[in-house]
Amino acid sequence: MLNAAQQAQFQAQGYLVLPDFKAPAETAAVRARALAIVDAFDAEAHRTIFTTQDQARTTDRVFLDSADGIACFFEEDAFDAAGHLRQAKALSINKIGHALHDRDPVFDQFSRGPALAAVAAGLGLVEPQIRQSMYIFKQPGIGGEVRWHQDATFFVTEPVTVTTFWFALEDATVDNGCLWVQPGGHRTPLRERFIREGDATRMETLDTTPWPTQAEAVPLPCTAGTLVCFHGLLPHYSAPNRSAVSRHAYTLHATDARSIYAPTNWLQRQDATRPVRGF
Ligand code: FE2
């Protein structure tokens, strides 16, 4: 349950930090599961590189098909000029996405339960539907930057309801690429919309409001087990990880079934036997 001060913080600032939300055994379970998924992943057969610097590259089949499934995506700098991995496979993956919460029992358990349901309700989600899950590695040395963006760009609904649940699975610091947010920035307009048209995707500019300056950005360093919740319109970014330690995190994006989910969003549940569910 969220208390009044926590709800007020979320309303005013657009985000809420809940330390020690997950126990060490819970974060350890999903970390171990993620490593097992990567271990079983055929790196040579799937070289999809995920980068937010160039969304056009992410339009390949593996990316689009991962909406309903589980796929691994490499860091942009994972391969050398000759196309070989610079470091071990387990240290080369950018993320796993995008239906871990529905397709993997360990992640399903981590992603649901009364505690999370209570947080979602406290943040105003009346009929939450978990649309996406991502395991983000933020690898040591090569963990890529995620530029300023708003998550509502990828989950357009009318009205805006998408809410992000970001779990630190390891300590996140300024050095290893913690989140940076613009407090109160959830009251700024949606700047971009990511649209799928057939098998192609593109980014459309909706509003030319500039992204926040570094002076407006606040880092959110936190310890493993912390849950950071933020509003779909809150501008946020994370810096590259040039440190020697990884910064694993797990995210869930939930929308409210009472809002209209845009048919142009890239994430559409195709498998009718697995309808979107809440917490
Ligand atoms: Fe984001």
PDB file of C-alpha atoms and ligand atoms in Angstrom:
ATOM      1  CA  MET A   1       0.000   0.000   0.000  1.00  0.00           C
ATOM      2  CA  LEU A   2       1.226   3.483  -0.748  1.00  0.00           C
ATOM      3  CA  ASN A   3       0.766   6.134   1.913  1.00  0.00           C
ATOM      4  CA  ALA A   4      -0.504   9.632   1.208  1.00  0.00           C
ATOM      5  CA  ALA A   5       3.001  11.113   1.090  1.00  0.00           C
ATOM      6  CA  GLN A   6       4.121   8.554  -1.486  1.00  0.00           C
ATOM      7  CA  GLN A   7       1.075   9.199  -3.640  1.00  0.00           C
ATOM      8  CA  ALA A   8       1.635  12.951  -3.335  1.00  0.00           C
ATOM      9  CA  GLN A   9       5.289  12.514  -4.355  1.00  0.00           C
ATOM     10  CA  PHE A  10       4.228  10.611  -7.477  1.00  0.00           C
ATOM     11  CA  GLN A  11       1.588  13.178  -8.388  1.00  0.00           C
ATOM     12  CA  ALA A  12       3.944  16.119  -7.899  1.00  0.00           C
ATOM     13  CA  GLN A  13       7.216  14.737  -9.264  1.00  0.00           C
ATOM     14  CA  GLY A  14       6.082  11.973 -11.627  1.00  0.00           C
ATOM     15  CA  TYR A  15       8.118   9.267  -9.931  1.00  0.00           C
ATOM     16  CA  LEU A  16       8.403   7.317  -6.700  1.00  0.00           C
ATOM     17  CA  VAL A  17      11.350   5.372  -5.243  1.00  0.00           C
ATOM     18  CA  LEU A  18      10.542   2.361  -3.026  1.00  0.00           C
ATOM     19  CA  PRO A  19      13.762   0.933  -1.504  1.00  0.00           C
ATOM     20  CA  ASP A  20      13.883  -2.754  -0.492  1.00  0.00           C
ATOM     21  CA  PHE A  21      10.700  -3.560  -2.417  1.00  0.00           C
ATOM     22  CA  LYS A  22      12.136  -6.931  -3.481  1.00  0.00           C
ATOM     23  CA  ALA A  23      14.066  -9.266  -1.197  1.00  0.00           C
ATOM     24  CA  PRO A  24      17.597 -10.418  -2.142  1.00  0.00           C
ATOM     25  CA  ALA A  25      16.286 -13.944  -2.843  1.00  0.00           C
ATOM     26  CA  GLU A  26      13.772 -12.535  -5.344  1.00  0.00           C
ATOM     27  CA  THR A  27      16.305 -10.468  -7.279  1.00  0.00           C
ATOM     28  CA  ALA A  28      18.730 -13.407  -7.213  1.00  0.00           C
ATOM     29  CA  ALA A  29      16.081 -15.685  -8.732  1.00  0.00           C
ATOM     30  CA  VAL A  30      15.444 -13.485 -11.774  1.00  0.00           C
ATOM     31  CA  ARG A  31      19.143 -12.752 -12.245  1.00  0.00           C
ATOM     32  CA  ALA A  32      19.887 -16.468 -12.351  1.00  0.00           C
ATOM     33  CA  ARG A  33      16.978 -17.053 -14.734  1.00  0.00           C
ATOM     34  CA  ALA A  34      18.164 -14.287 -17.074  1.00  0.00           C
ATOM     35  CA  LEU A  35      21.645 -15.767 -17.226  1.00  0.00           C
ATOM     36  CA  ALA A  36      20.146 -19.181 -18.038  1.00  0.00           C
ATOM     37  CA  ILE A  37      18.119 -17.644 -20.899  1.00  0.00           C
ATOM     38  CA  VAL A  38      21.246 -15.982 -22.282  1.00  0.00           C
ATOM     39  CA  ASP A  39      23.221 -19.210 -21.910  1.00  0.00           C
ATOM     40  CA  ALA A  40      20.640 -21.058 -24.020  1.00  0.00           C
ATOM     41  CA  PHE A  41      20.575 -18.282 -26.644  1.00  0.00           C
ATOM     42  CA  ASP A  42      22.267 -18.942 -29.991  1.00  0.00           C
ATOM     43  CA  ALA A  43      24.349 -15.807 -30.444  1.00  0.00           C
ATOM     44  CA  GLU A  44      25.506 -16.545 -33.977  1.00  0.00           C
ATOM     45  CA  ALA A  45      21.987 -17.068 -35.290  1.00  0.00           C
ATOM     46  CA  HIS A  46      20.589 -13.908 -33.795  1.00  0.00           C
ATOM     47  CA  ARG A  47      22.639 -10.780 -34.087  1.00  0.00           C
ATOM     48  CA  THR A  48      19.888  -8.266 -33.659  1.00  0.00           C
ATOM     49  CA  ILE A  49      21.465  -5.208 -32.185  1.00  0.00           C
ATOM     50  CA  PHE A  50      19.295  -3.049 -30.067  1.00  0.00           C
ATOM     51  CA  THR A  51      20.051   0.627 -30.041  1.00  0.00           C
ATOM     52  CA  THR A  52      17.851   3.562 -29.252  1.00  0.00           C
ATOM     53  CA  GLN A  53      20.180   5.750 -31.301  1.00  0.00           C
ATOM     54  CA  ASP A  54      18.731   4.344 -34.507  1.00  0.00           C
ATOM     55  CA  GLN A  55      15.252   2.942 -34.166  1.00  0.00           C
ATOM     56  CA  ALA A  56      15.174   1.966 -37.829  1.00  0.00           C
ATOM     57  CA  ARG A  57      17.591  -0.855 -37.097  1.00  0.00           C
ATOM     58  CA  THR A  58      15.238  -2.381 -34.595  1.00  0.00           C
ATOM     59  CA  THR A  59      12.598  -3.074 -37.191  1.00  0.00           C
ATOM     60  CA  ASP A  60      13.813  -6.505 -38.012  1.00  0.00           C
ATOM     61  CA  ARG A  61      11.782  -9.612 -37.567  1.00  0.00           C
ATOM     62  CA  VAL A  62      13.331 -10.708 -34.279  1.00  0.00           C
ATOM     63  CA  PHE A  63      12.398  -7.427 -32.643  1.00  0.00           C
ATOM     64  CA  LEU A  64       8.808  -7.443 -33.876  1.00  0.00           C
ATOM     65  CA  ASP A  65       8.311 -11.109 -33.057  1.00  0.00           C
ATOM     66  CA  SER A  66       9.579 -10.607 -29.523  1.00  0.00           C
ATOM     67  CA  ALA A  67       6.382  -8.730 -28.628  1.00  0.00           C
ATOM     68  CA  ASP A  68       4.812 -11.998 -27.548  1.00  0.00           C
ATOM     69  CA  GLY A  69       7.931 -13.935 -26.742  1.00  0.00           C
ATOM     70  CA  ILE A  70      11.420 -13.932 -25.273  1.00  0.00           C
ATOM     71  CA  ALA A  71      14.393 -12.747 -27.323  1.00  0.00           C
ATOM     72  CA  CYS A  72      17.914 -11.510 -26.539  1.00  0.00           C
ATOM     73  CA  PHE A  73      19.330  -8.302 -28.071  1.00  0.00           C
ATOM     74  CA  PHE A  74      22.999  -7.400 -28.276  1.00  0.00           C
ATOM     75  CA  GLU A  75      24.736  -4.229 -27.150  1.00  0.00           C
ATOM     76  CA  GLU A  76      25.615  -1.897 -30.013  1.00  0.00           C
ATOM     77  CA  ASP A  77      29.329  -2.244 -29.230  1.00  0.00           C
ATOM     78  CA  ALA A  78      29.194  -6.004 -28.681  1.00  0.00           C
ATOM     79  CA  PHE A  79      30.846  -6.898 -31.999  1.00  0.00           C
ATOM     80  CA  ASP A  80      34.229  -5.883 -33.401  1.00  0.00           C
ATOM     81  CA  ALA A  81      34.750  -4.790 -37.009  1.00  0.00           C
ATOM     82  CA  ALA A  82      35.104  -8.398 -38.069  1.00  0.00           C
ATOM     83  CA  GLY A  83      31.723  -9.265 -36.545  1.00  0.00           C
ATOM     84  CA  HIS A  84      33.058 -11.199 -33.588  1.00  0.00           C
ATOM     85  CA  LEU A  85      31.956 -10.709 -30.000  1.00  0.00           C
ATOM     86  CA  ARG A  86      34.396  -8.518 -28.084  1.00  0.00           C
ATOM     87  CA  GLN A  87      33.619 -10.269 -24.810  1.00  0.00           C
ATOM     88  CA  ALA A  88      31.730 -13.294 -23.545  1.00  0.00           C
ATOM     89  CA  LYS A  89      28.123 -13.690 -24.701  1.00  0.00           C
ATOM     90  CA  ALA A  90      26.830 -13.197 -21.155  1.00  0.00           C
ATOM     91  CA  LEU A  91      28.548  -9.793 -21.134  1.00  0.00           C
ATOM     92  CA  SER A  92      27.337  -8.790 -24.620  1.00  0.00           C
ATOM     93  CA  ILE A  93      23.553  -8.802 -24.313  1.00  0.00           C
ATOM     94  CA  ASN A  94      21.768  -5.440 -24.009  1.00  0.00           C
ATOM     95  CA  LYS A  95      18.404  -6.804 -22.978  1.00  0.00           C
ATOM     96  CA  ILE A  96      15.882  -9.618 -23.040  1.00  0.00           C
ATOM     97  CA  GLY A  97      12.345  -8.766 -24.103  1.00  0.00           C
ATOM     98  CA  HIS A  98       9.438  -8.400 -24.260  1.00  0.00           C
ATOM     99  CA  ALA A  99       7.023 -10.924 -22.709  1.00  0.00           C
ATOM    100  CA  LEU A 100       9.112 -12.471 -19.942  1.00  0.00           C
ATOM    101  CA  HIS A 101       6.292 -11.771 -17.505  1.00  0.00           C
ATOM    102  CA  ASP A 102       3.899 -13.979 -19.458  1.00  0.00           C
ATOM    103  CA  ARG A 103       6.216 -16.590 -20.926  1.00  0.00           C
ATOM    104  CA  ASP A 104       8.618 -17.439 -18.114  1.00  0.00           C
ATOM    105  CA  PRO A 105       7.390 -18.739 -14.739  1.00  0.00           C
ATOM    106  CA  VAL A 106      10.230 -17.149 -12.736  1.00  0.00           C
ATOM    107  CA  PHE A 107       9.592 -13.720 -14.237  1.00  0.00           C
ATOM    108  CA  ASP A 108       5.838 -14.217 -13.992  1.00  0.00           C
ATOM    109  CA  GLN A 109       6.184 -14.703 -10.250  1.00  0.00           C
ATOM    110  CA  PHE A 110       8.478 -11.679  -9.897  1.00  0.00           C
ATOM    111  CA  SER A 111       6.118  -9.502 -11.948  1.00  0.00           C
ATOM    112  CA  ARG A 112       2.903 -10.133 -10.081  1.00  0.00           C
ATOM    113  CA  GLY A 113       1.457 -10.336  -6.586  1.00  0.00           C
ATOM    114  CA  PRO A 114      -0.483  -8.366  -3.986  1.00  0.00           C
ATOM    115  CA  ALA A 115       2.349  -5.939  -3.187  1.00  0.00           C
ATOM    116  CA  LEU A 116       2.747  -4.831  -6.808  1.00  0.00           C
ATOM    117  CA  ALA A 117      -1.013  -4.750  -7.316  1.00  0.00           C
ATOM    118  CA  ALA A 118      -1.295  -2.408  -4.343  1.00  0.00           C
ATOM    119  CA  VAL A 119       1.401  -0.093  -5.700  1.00  0.00           C
ATOM    120  CA  ALA A 120      -0.273  -0.009  -9.109  1.00  0.00           C
ATOM    121  CA  ALA A 121      -3.617   0.831  -7.508  1.00  0.00           C
ATOM    122  CA  GLY A 122      -1.962   3.550  -5.432  1.00  0.00           C
ATOM    123  CA  LEU A 123      -0.550   5.096  -8.583  1.00  0.00           C
ATOM    124  CA  GLY A 124      -4.010   5.249 -10.146  1.00  0.00           C
ATOM    125  CA  LEU A 125      -4.068   2.155 -12.342  1.00  0.00           C
ATOM    126  CA  VAL A 126      -7.594   0.798 -11.879  1.00  0.00           C
ATOM    127  CA  GLU A 127      -7.440  -2.065 -14.403  1.00  0.00           C
ATOM    128  CA  PRO A 128      -3.698  -2.536 -15.031  1.00  0.00           C
ATOM    129  CA  GLN A 129      -2.523  -4.583 -17.974  1.00  0.00           C
ATOM    130  CA  ILE A 130       1.171  -5.486 -18.123  1.00  0.00           C
ATOM    131  CA  ARG A 131       2.142  -4.741 -21.710  1.00  0.00           C
ATOM    132  CA  GLN A 132       5.874  -5.362 -21.672  1.00  0.00           C
ATOM    133  CA  SER A 133       8.788  -6.682 -19.661  1.00  0.00           C
ATOM    134  CA  MET A 134      12.466  -6.127 -20.274  1.00  0.00           C
ATOM    135  CA  TYR A 135      15.573  -7.420 -18.539  1.00  0.00           C
ATOM    136  CA  ILE A 136      18.250  -4.759 -19.047  1.00  0.00           C
ATOM    137  CA  PHE A 137      21.889  -5.702 -18.469  1.00  0.00           C
ATOM    138  CA  LYS A 138      23.704  -2.351 -18.793  1.00  0.00           C
ATOM    139  CA  GLN A 139      26.911  -4.305 -19.259  1.00  0.00           C
ATOM    140  CA  PRO A 140      30.233  -3.178 -17.770  1.00  0.00           C
ATOM    141  CA  GLY A 141      32.311  -1.182 -20.235  1.00  0.00           C
ATOM    142  CA  ILE A 142      29.887  -1.354 -23.186  1.00  0.00           C
ATOM    143  CA  GLY A 143      26.465  -0.721 -21.631  1.00  0.00           C
ATOM    144  CA  GLY A 144      24.882   1.739 -24.036  1.00  0.00           C
ATOM    145  CA  GLU A 145      23.290   5.100 -23.370  1.00  0.00           C
ATOM    146  CA  VAL A 146      19.504   5.353 -23.452  1.00  0.00           C
ATOM    147  CA  ARG A 147      18.793   8.915 -24.524  1.00  0.00           C
ATOM    148  CA  TRP A 148      16.097  11.196 -23.058  1.00  0.00           C
ATOM    149  CA  HIS A 149      12.655   9.800 -23.812  1.00  0.00           C
ATOM    150  CA  GLN A 150       9.172   9.301 -22.398  1.00  0.00           C
ATOM    151  CA  ASP A 151       7.876   5.747 -22.134  1.00  0.00           C
ATOM    152  CA  ALA A 152       4.440   6.860 -23.371  1.00  0.00           C
ATOM    153  CA  THR A 153       6.141   7.199 -26.775  1.00  0.00           C
ATOM    154  CA  PHE A 154       6.027   3.408 -27.029  1.00  0.00           C
ATOM    155  CA  PHE A 155       2.641   2.905 -25.326  1.00  0.00           C
ATOM    156  CA  VAL A 156       0.283   5.479 -26.750  1.00  0.00           C
ATOM    157  CA  THR A 157      -3.067   5.418 -24.982  1.00  0.00           C
ATOM    158  CA  GLU A 158      -5.943   7.879 -24.705  1.00  0.00           C
ATOM    159  CA  PRO A 159      -5.689   9.219 -22.090  1.00  0.00           C
ATOM    160  CA  VAL A 160      -2.041   8.582 -21.089  1.00  0.00           C
ATOM    161  CA  THR A 161      -1.947   5.768 -18.530  1.00  0.00           C
ATOM    162  CA  VAL A 162       1.291   3.896 -19.115  1.00  0.00           C
ATOM    163  CA  THR A 163       3.253   3.519 -15.905  1.00  0.00           C
ATOM    164  CA  THR A 164       6.767   2.134 -15.596  1.00  0.00           C
ATOM    165  CA  PHE A 165       7.908  -0.241 -12.849  1.00  0.00           C
ATOM    166  CA  TRP A 166      11.723  -0.286 -12.802  1.00  0.00           C
ATOM    167  CA  PHE A 167      13.398  -2.789 -10.488  1.00  0.00           C
ATOM    168  CA  ALA A 168      17.072  -2.469  -9.587  1.00  0.00           C
ATOM    169  CA  LEU A 169      18.474  -6.005  -9.593  1.00  0.00           C
ATOM    170  CA  GLU A 170      21.942  -4.703  -8.733  1.00  0.00           C
ATOM    171  CA  ASP A 171      23.050  -1.471  -7.111  1.00  0.00           C
ATOM    172  CA  ALA A 172      22.595   1.367  -9.609  1.00  0.00           C
ATOM    173  CA  THR A 173      25.056   4.254  -9.345  1.00  0.00           C
ATOM    174  CA  VAL A 174      25.952   7.363 -11.321  1.00  0.00           C
ATOM    175  CA  ASP A 175      29.048   5.466 -12.502  1.00  0.00           C
ATOM    176  CA  ASN A 176      27.299   2.356 -13.818  1.00  0.00           C
ATOM    177  CA  GLY A 177      24.393   4.101 -15.526  1.00  0.00           C
ATOM    178  CA  CYS A 178      21.550   4.722 -13.062  1.00  0.00           C
ATOM    179  CA  LEU A 179      18.318   6.412 -14.123  1.00  0.00           C
ATOM    180  CA  TRP A 180      18.159  10.204 -14.480  1.00  0.00           C
ATOM    181  CA  VAL A 181      14.781  11.922 -14.420  1.00  0.00           C
ATOM    182  CA  GLN A 182      13.323  15.400 -14.744  1.00  0.00           C
ATOM    183  CA  PRO A 183      11.247  15.904 -11.560  1.00  0.00           C
ATOM    184  CA  GLY A 184       7.834  17.262 -12.533  1.00  0.00           C
ATOM    185  CA  GLY A 185       8.520  16.585 -16.207  1.00  0.00           C
ATOM    186  CA  HIS A 186       5.425  14.395 -16.451  1.00  0.00           C
ATOM    187  CA  ARG A 187       3.501  17.625 -16.975  1.00  0.00           C
ATOM    188  CA  THR A 188       5.310  18.272 -20.275  1.00  0.00           C
ATOM    189  CA  PRO A 189       3.790  17.126 -23.568  1.00  0.00           C
ATOM    190  CA  LEU A 190       4.460  13.827 -25.307  1.00  0.00           C
ATOM    191  CA  ARG A 191       7.226  14.627 -27.764  1.00  0.00           C
ATOM    192  CA  GLU A 192       7.387  11.481 -29.887  1.00  0.00           C
ATOM    193  CA  ARG A 193       5.310   8.522 -30.914  1.00  0.00           C
ATOM    194  CA  PHE A 194       6.793   5.197 -32.030  1.00  0.00           C
ATOM    195  CA  ILE A 195       4.560   3.760 -34.735  1.00  0.00           C
ATOM    196  CA  ARG A 196       4.361   0.371 -36.388  1.00  0.00           C
ATOM    197  CA  GLU A 197       3.113   0.190 -39.951  1.00  0.00           C
ATOM    198  CA  GLY A 198       3.095  -3.397 -41.158  1.00  0.00           C
ATOM    199  CA  ASP A 199       6.624  -4.708 -40.640  1.00  0.00           C
ATOM    200  CA  ALA A 200       8.161  -1.227 -40.442  1.00  0.00           C
ATOM    201  CA  THR A 201       8.442   1.116 -37.492  1.00  0.00           C
ATOM    202  CA  ARG A 202       9.180   4.804 -37.318  1.00  0.00           C
ATOM    203  CA  MET A 203       9.456   7.611 -34.815  1.00  0.00           C
ATOM    204  CA  GLU A 204       7.078  10.524 -35.319  1.00  0.00           C
ATOM    205  CA  THR A 205       7.617  13.934 -33.712  1.00  0.00           C
ATOM    206  CA  LEU A 206       4.493  15.196 -31.956  1.00  0.00           C
ATOM    207  CA  ASP A 207       5.824  18.186 -30.032  1.00  0.00           C
ATOM    208  CA  THR A 208       9.081  20.117 -30.290  1.00  0.00           C
ATOM    209  CA  THR A 209       9.408  20.903 -26.583  1.00  0.00           C
ATOM    210  CA  PRO A 210      13.154  20.459 -25.927  1.00  0.00           C
ATOM    211  CA  TRP A 211      14.426  17.641 -23.746  1.00  0.00           C
ATOM    212  CA  PRO A 212      15.526  18.746 -20.269  1.00  0.00           C
ATOM    213  CA  THR A 213      18.969  20.223 -19.760  1.00  0.00           C
ATOM    214  CA  GLN A 214      21.479  18.371 -17.595  1.00  0.00           C
ATOM    215  CA  ALA A 215      20.849  21.020 -14.908  1.00  0.00           C
ATOM    216  CA  GLU A 216      17.210  19.866 -14.746  1.00  0.00           C
ATOM    217  CA  ALA A 217      18.143  16.183 -14.454  1.00  0.00           C
ATOM    218  CA  VAL A 218      18.303  14.334 -11.149  1.00  0.00           C
ATOM    219  CA  PRO A 219      20.070  10.956 -10.809  1.00  0.00           C
ATOM    220  CA  LEU A 220      18.301   8.127  -8.993  1.00  0.00           C
ATOM    221  CA  PRO A 221      21.076   5.940  -7.584  1.00  0.00           C
ATOM    222  CA  CYS A 222      19.565   3.037  -5.644  1.00  0.00           C
ATOM    223  CA  THR A 223      20.342  -0.301  -4.074  1.00  0.00           C
ATOM    224  CA  ALA A 224      19.370  -3.717  -5.416  1.00  0.00           C
ATOM    225  CA  GLY A 225      15.734  -4.502  -4.661  1.00  0.00           C
ATOM    226  CA  THR A 226      14.560  -0.911  -5.100  1.00  0.00           C
ATOM    227  CA  LEU A 227      11.450  -0.295  -7.190  1.00  0.00           C
ATOM    228  CA  VAL A 228      11.259   2.992  -9.072  1.00  0.00           C
ATOM    229  CA  CYS A 229       7.831   3.835 -10.494  1.00  0.00           C
ATOM    230  CA  PHE A 230       7.346   6.620 -12.972  1.00  0.00           C
ATOM    231  CA  HIS A 231       4.667   8.284 -15.069  1.00  0.00           C
ATOM    232  CA  GLY A 232       4.586   7.603 -18.810  1.00  0.00           C
ATOM    233  CA  LEU A 233       5.282  11.240 -19.620  1.00  0.00           C
ATOM    234  CA  LEU A 234       8.270  11.627 -17.272  1.00  0.00           C
ATOM    235  CA  PRO A 235      11.427  12.373 -19.314  1.00  0.00           C
ATOM    236  CA  HIS A 236      14.264  10.061 -18.256  1.00  0.00           C
ATOM    237  CA  TYR A 237      17.550   8.715 -19.561  1.00  0.00           C
ATOM    238  CA  SER A 238      20.485   6.597 -18.498  1.00  0.00           C
ATOM    239  CA  ALA A 239      24.128   7.233 -19.270  1.00  0.00           C
ATOM    240  CA  PRO A 240      26.480   4.661 -20.776  1.00  0.00           C
ATOM    241  CA  ASN A 241      28.076   2.263 -18.338  1.00  0.00           C
ATOM    242  CA  ARG A 242      31.819   2.768 -18.616  1.00  0.00           C
ATOM    243  CA  SER A 243      32.438   1.254 -15.177  1.00  0.00           C
ATOM    244  CA  ALA A 244      33.679  -2.259 -14.430  1.00  0.00           C
ATOM    245  CA  VAL A 245      30.381  -3.444 -12.911  1.00  0.00           C
ATOM    246  CA  SER A 246      27.045  -4.279 -14.513  1.00  0.00           C
ATOM    247  CA  ARG A 247      23.760  -2.615 -13.657  1.00  0.00           C
ATOM    248  CA  HIS A 248      21.013  -5.178 -14.169  1.00  0.00           C
ATOM    249  CA  ALA A 249      17.432  -3.911 -14.028  1.00  0.00           C
ATOM    250  CA  TYR A 250      14.004  -5.290 -14.893  1.00  0.00           C
ATOM    251  CA  THR A 251      11.148  -3.160 -16.148  1.00  0.00           C
ATOM    252  CA  LEU A 252       7.429  -3.601 -16.543  1.00  0.00           C
ATOM    253  CA  HIS A 253       5.152  -1.254 -18.446  1.00  0.00           C
ATOM    254  CA  ALA A 254       1.474  -1.304 -17.563  1.00  0.00           C
ATOM    255  CA  THR A 255      -1.434   0.558 -19.111  1.00  0.00           C
ATOM    256  CA  ASP A 256      -4.977   0.904 -17.800  1.00  0.00           C
ATOM    257  CA  ALA A 257      -7.644  -1.121 -19.610  1.00  0.00           C
ATOM    258  CA  ARG A 258      -9.954   1.869 -19.250  1.00  0.00           C
ATOM    259  CA  SER A 259      -7.788   3.845 -21.704  1.00  0.00           C
ATOM    260  CA  ILE A 260      -7.721   3.235 -25.444  1.00  0.00           C
ATOM    261  CA  TYR A 261      -4.558   1.409 -26.525  1.00  0.00           C
ATOM    262  CA  ALA A 262      -3.443   2.715 -29.928  1.00  0.00           C
ATOM    263  CA  PRO A 263      -3.538   0.157 -32.740  1.00  0.00           C
ATOM    264  CA  THR A 264      -0.336   1.766 -34.073  1.00  0.00           C
ATOM    265  CA  ASN A 265       1.699   0.770 -30.982  1.00  0.00           C
ATOM    266  CA  TRP A 266       4.348  -1.781 -31.960  1.00  0.00           C
ATOM    267  CA  LEU A 267       3.491  -4.028 -29.030  1.00  0.00           C
ATOM    268  CA  GLN A 268       0.269  -5.840 -29.818  1.00  0.00           C
ATOM    269  CA  ARG A 269      -0.621  -9.116 -28.192  1.00  0.00           C
ATOM    270  CA  GLN A 270      -1.032 -11.529 -31.103  1.00  0.00           C
ATOM    271  CA  ASP A 271      -1.474 -14.771 -29.189  1.00  0.00           C
ATOM    272  CA  ALA A 272      -5.152 -14.832 -28.227  1.00  0.00           C
ATOM    273  CA  THR A 273      -4.473 -17.666 -25.784  1.00  0.00           C
ATOM    274  CA  ARG A 274      -2.296 -15.275 -23.747  1.00  0.00           C
ATOM    275  CA  PRO A 275      -4.335 -12.110 -23.201  1.00  0.00           C
ATOM    276  CA  VAL A 276      -2.665  -9.205 -21.402  1.00  0.00           C
ATOM    277  CA  ARG A 277      -3.082  -9.460 -17.650  1.00  0.00           C
ATOM    278  CA  GLY A 278      -2.504  -7.285 -14.620  1.00  0.00           C
ATOM    279  CA  PHE A 279      -0.580  -7.838 -11.412  1.00  0.00           C
TER     280      PHE A 279
HETATM  281 FE   FE2 B   1      12.252   4.396 -20.580  1.00  0.00          FE
END
